[in-house]
CSV table of C-alpha atoms in Angstrom, one decimal:
chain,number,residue,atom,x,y,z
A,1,UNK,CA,98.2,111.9,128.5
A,2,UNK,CA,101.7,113.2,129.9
A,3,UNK,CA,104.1,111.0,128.8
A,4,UNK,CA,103.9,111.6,125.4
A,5,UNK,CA,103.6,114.8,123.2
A,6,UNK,CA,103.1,115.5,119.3
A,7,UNK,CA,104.3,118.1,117.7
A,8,UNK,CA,102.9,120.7,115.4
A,9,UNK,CA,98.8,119.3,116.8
A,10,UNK,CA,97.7,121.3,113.6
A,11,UNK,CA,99.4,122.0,110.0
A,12,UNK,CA,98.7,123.2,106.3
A,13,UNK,CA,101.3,122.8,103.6
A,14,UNK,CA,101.6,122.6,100.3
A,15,UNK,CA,101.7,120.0,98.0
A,16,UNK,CA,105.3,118.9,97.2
A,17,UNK,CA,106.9,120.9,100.5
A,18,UNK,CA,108.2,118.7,102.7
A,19,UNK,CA,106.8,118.3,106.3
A,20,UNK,CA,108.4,116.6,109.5
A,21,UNK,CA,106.1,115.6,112.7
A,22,UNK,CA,107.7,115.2,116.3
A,23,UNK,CA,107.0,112.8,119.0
A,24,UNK,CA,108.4,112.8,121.8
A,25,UNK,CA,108.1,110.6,124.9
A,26,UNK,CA,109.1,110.6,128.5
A,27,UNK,CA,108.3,107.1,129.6
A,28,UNK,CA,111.7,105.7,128.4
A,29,UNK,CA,109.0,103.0,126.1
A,30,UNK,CA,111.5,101.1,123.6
A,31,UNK,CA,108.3,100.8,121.0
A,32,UNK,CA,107.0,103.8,119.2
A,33,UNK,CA,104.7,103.7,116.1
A,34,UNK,CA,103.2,106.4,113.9
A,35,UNK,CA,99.9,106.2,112.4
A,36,UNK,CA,97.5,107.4,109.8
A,37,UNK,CA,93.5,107.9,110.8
A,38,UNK,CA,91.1,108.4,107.6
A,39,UNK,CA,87.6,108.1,107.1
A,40,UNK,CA,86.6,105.0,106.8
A,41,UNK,CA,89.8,103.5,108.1
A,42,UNK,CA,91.1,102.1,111.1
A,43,UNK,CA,94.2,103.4,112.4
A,44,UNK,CA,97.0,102.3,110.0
A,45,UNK,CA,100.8,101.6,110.8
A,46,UNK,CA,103.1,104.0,108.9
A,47,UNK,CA,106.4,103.4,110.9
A,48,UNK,CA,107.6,101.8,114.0
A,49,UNK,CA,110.7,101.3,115.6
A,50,UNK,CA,111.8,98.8,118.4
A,51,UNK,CA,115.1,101.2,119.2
A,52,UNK,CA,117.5,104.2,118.4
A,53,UNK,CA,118.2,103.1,114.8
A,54,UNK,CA,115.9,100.6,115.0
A,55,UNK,CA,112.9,101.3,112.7
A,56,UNK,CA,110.9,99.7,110.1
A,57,UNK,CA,107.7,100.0,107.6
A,58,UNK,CA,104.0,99.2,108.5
A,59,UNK,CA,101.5,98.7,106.1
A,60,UNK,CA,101.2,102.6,104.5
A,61,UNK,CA,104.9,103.6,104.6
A,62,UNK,CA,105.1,105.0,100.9
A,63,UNK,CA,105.9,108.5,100.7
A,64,UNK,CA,106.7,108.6,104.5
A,65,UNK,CA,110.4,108.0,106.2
A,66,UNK,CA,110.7,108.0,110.2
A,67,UNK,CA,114.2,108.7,112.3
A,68,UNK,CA,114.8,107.8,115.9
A,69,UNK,CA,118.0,109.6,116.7
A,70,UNK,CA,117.3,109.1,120.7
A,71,UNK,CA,114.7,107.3,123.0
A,72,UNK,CA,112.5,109.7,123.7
A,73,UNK,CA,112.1,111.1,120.1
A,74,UNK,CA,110.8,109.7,116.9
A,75,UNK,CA,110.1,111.7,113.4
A,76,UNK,CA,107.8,111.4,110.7
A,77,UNK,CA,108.8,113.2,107.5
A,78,UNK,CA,107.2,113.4,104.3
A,79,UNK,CA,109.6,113.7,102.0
A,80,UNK,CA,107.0,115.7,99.0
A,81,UNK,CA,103.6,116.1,100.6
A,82,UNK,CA,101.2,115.0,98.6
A,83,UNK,CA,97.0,115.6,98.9
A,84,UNK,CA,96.5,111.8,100.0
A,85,UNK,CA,98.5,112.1,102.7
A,86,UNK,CA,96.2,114.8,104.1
A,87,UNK,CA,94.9,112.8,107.3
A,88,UNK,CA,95.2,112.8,111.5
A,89,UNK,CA,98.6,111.1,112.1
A,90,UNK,CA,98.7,109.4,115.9
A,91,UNK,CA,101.9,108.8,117.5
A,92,UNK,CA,102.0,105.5,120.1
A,93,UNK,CA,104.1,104.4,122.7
A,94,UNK,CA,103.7,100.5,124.3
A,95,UNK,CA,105.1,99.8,127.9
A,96,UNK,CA,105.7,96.8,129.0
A,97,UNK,CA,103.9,93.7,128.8
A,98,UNK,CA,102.9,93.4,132.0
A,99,UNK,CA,101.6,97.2,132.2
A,100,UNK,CA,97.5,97.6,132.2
A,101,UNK,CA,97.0,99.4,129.0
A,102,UNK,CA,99.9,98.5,126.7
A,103,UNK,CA,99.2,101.4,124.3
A,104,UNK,CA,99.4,104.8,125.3
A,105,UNK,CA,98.5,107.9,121.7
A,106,UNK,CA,100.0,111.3,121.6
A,107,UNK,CA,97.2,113.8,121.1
A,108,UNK,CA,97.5,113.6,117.1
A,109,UNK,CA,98.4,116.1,114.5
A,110,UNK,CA,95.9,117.4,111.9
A,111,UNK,CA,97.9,117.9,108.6
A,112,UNK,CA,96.5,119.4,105.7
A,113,UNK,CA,98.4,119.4,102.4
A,114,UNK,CA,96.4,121.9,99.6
B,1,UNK,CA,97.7,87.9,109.3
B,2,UNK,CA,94.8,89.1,111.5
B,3,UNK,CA,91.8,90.5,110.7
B,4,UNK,CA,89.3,92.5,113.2
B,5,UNK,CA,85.7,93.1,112.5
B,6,UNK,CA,83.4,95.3,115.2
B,7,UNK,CA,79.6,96.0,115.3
B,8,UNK,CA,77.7,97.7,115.5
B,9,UNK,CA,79.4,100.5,113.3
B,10,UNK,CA,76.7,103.2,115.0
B,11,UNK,CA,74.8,102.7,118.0
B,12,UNK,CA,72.4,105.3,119.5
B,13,UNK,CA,70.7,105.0,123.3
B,14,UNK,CA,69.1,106.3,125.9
B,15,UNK,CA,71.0,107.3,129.1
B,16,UNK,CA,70.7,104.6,131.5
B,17,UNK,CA,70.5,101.7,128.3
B,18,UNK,CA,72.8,98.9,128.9
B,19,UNK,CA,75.3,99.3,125.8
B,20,UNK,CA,77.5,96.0,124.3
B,21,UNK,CA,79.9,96.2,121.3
B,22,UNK,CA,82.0,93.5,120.1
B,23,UNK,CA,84.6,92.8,118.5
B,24,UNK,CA,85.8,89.2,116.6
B,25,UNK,CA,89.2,88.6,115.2
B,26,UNK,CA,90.7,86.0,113.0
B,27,UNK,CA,94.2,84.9,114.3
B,28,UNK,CA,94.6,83.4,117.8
B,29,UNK,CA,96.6,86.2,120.0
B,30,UNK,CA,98.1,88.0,123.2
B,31,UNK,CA,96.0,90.2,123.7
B,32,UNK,CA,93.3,92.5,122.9
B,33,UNK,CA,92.8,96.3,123.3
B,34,UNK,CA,90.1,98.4,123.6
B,35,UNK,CA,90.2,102.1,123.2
B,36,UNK,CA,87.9,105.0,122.9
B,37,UNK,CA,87.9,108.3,120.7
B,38,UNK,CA,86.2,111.5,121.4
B,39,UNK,CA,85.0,113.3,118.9
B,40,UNK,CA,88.1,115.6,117.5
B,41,UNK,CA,89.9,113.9,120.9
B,42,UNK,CA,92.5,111.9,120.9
B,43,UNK,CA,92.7,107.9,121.8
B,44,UNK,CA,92.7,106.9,125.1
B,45,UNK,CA,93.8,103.2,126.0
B,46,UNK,CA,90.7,101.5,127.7
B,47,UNK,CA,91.7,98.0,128.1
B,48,UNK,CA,94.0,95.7,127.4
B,49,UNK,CA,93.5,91.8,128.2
B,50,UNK,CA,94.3,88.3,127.7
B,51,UNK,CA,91.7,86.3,128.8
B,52,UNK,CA,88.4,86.3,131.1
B,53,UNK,CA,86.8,90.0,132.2
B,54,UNK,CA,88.3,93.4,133.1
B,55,UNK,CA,86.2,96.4,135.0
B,56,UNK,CA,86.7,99.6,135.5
B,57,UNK,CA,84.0,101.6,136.8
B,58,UNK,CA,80.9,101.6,134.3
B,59,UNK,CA,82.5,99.9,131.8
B,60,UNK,CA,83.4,96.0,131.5
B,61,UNK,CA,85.5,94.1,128.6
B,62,UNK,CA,85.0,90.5,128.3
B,63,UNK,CA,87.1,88.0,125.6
B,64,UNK,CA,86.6,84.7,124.7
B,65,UNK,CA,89.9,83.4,123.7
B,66,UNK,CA,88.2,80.5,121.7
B,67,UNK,CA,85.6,82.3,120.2
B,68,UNK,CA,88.1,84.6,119.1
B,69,UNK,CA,85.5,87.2,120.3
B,70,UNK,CA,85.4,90.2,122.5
B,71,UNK,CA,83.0,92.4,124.1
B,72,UNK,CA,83.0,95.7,125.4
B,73,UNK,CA,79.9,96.5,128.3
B,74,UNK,CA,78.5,100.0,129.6
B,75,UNK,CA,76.1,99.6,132.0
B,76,UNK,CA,74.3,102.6,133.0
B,77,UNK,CA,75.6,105.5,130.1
B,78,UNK,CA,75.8,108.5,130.1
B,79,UNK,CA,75.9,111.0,127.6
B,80,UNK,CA,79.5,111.4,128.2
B,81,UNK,CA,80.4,108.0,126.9
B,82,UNK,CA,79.7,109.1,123.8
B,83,UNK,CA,82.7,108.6,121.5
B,84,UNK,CA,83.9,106.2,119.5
B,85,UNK,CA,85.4,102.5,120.4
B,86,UNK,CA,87.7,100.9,118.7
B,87,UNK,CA,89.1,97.1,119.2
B,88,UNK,CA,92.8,96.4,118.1
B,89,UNK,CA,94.5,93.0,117.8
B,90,UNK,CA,97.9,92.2,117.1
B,91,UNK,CA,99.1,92.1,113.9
B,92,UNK,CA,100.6,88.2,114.5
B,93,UNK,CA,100.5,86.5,117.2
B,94,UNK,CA,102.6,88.0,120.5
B,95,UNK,CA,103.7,91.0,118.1
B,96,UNK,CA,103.2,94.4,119.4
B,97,UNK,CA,101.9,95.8,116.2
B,98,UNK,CA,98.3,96.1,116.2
B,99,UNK,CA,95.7,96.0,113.6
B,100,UNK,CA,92.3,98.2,114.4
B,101,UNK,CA,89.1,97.8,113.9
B,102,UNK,CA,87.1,100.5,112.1
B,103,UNK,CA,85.3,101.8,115.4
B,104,UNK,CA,81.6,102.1,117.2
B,105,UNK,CA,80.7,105.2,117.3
B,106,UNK,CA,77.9,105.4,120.5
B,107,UNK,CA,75.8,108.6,121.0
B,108,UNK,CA,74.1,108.5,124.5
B,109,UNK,CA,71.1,110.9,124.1
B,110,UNK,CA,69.8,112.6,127.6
């Protein structure tokens, strides 16, 4: 949807390089969240942040840091890419509580690392 | 901390077929989302509710707050509704991190 945009949608890298992910919103949302999707899995919180400054861990952060300089942006970096972190990463945006969905996704990045 | 558990995993039907998936969860909450994943597509928000039944066009999401149980309806599919559903609950209650469920996937044959 408009509103929210990831950047690169696809990447190969190799292991050990570090890699950084953009999102980057338009709605003015105060709650952004990165995710992993794997086989298998259901989506899995890497990173979310409440705020500029404001971020924290979810359940898979290791190997992974996140930086919310402004509103509209948040970044995922992997510090030393690794084969296991080879998965479709989801960025996420939640509105307010009274909006009708809640949860609006970026269009996801497919990273590779060989 | 919640836990969400869908079935079926894989559903297959005939256009027209009335189609339910449903979703349970372990930890009372705010509310519930439903969301759906084309294949190599990105995830589109579906529903979100708290209590009682939402529509929107051929598709209908019901919750049973007590029964800590929700279900997803389509009546009358299509062969575009193929894709794969996914339920999400908070993580705690009236937090705004969600837990997902693994997902349906539905294929709608012609």
């Amino acid at each position: 949807d408009a509103g929210i945009t990831q950047s690169p949608r696809h990447k190969v890298t190799e292991t050990g390089t570090p890699v950084t992910l953009r999102c980057h919103q338009t709605e003015n949302h105060r709650y952004m969240y990165w995710y992993r999707q794997d086989p298998g899995h259901g989506l899995r919180l890497i990173h979310y942040s409440y705020g500029v400054k404001d971020t924290d861990k979810g359940e898979v952060s290791d190997g992974y840091s996140v930086s919310r300089s402004k509103t509209e942006d948040f970044l995922l970096t992997l510090e030393s890419a690794t084969s296991s972190q080879t998965s479709v990463y989801f960025c996420a945006i939640s509105g307010p509580r009274d909006s009708p969905y809640g949860y609006t996704f970026g269009s996801g990045t497919r990273l590779t690392v060989v | 901390k919640n836990e969400v558990e869908q079935s079926p995993q894989n559903l297959t039907a005939q256009e027209g077929e009335f189609i339910t998936i449903n979703c349970s969860y372990s930890v009372g909450i705010s509310a519930l989302h439903w969301l759906q994943q084309h294949p190599g597509g990105g995830i589109v928000s579906l529903f979100m509710l708290s209590s009682g039944k939402k529509k929107h066009g051929r598709l209908i999401a019901t919750i049973n707050i007590q029964e800590k149980h929700s279900s997803l309806h389509i009546t009358a599919s299509h062969p575009r509704d193929s894709a794969v559903y996914i339920c999400a609950v908070p993580a705690f209650y009236n937090t705004d991190k969600l837990i997902f469920g693994t997902g349906t996937r539905l294929q709608v044959f012609p």
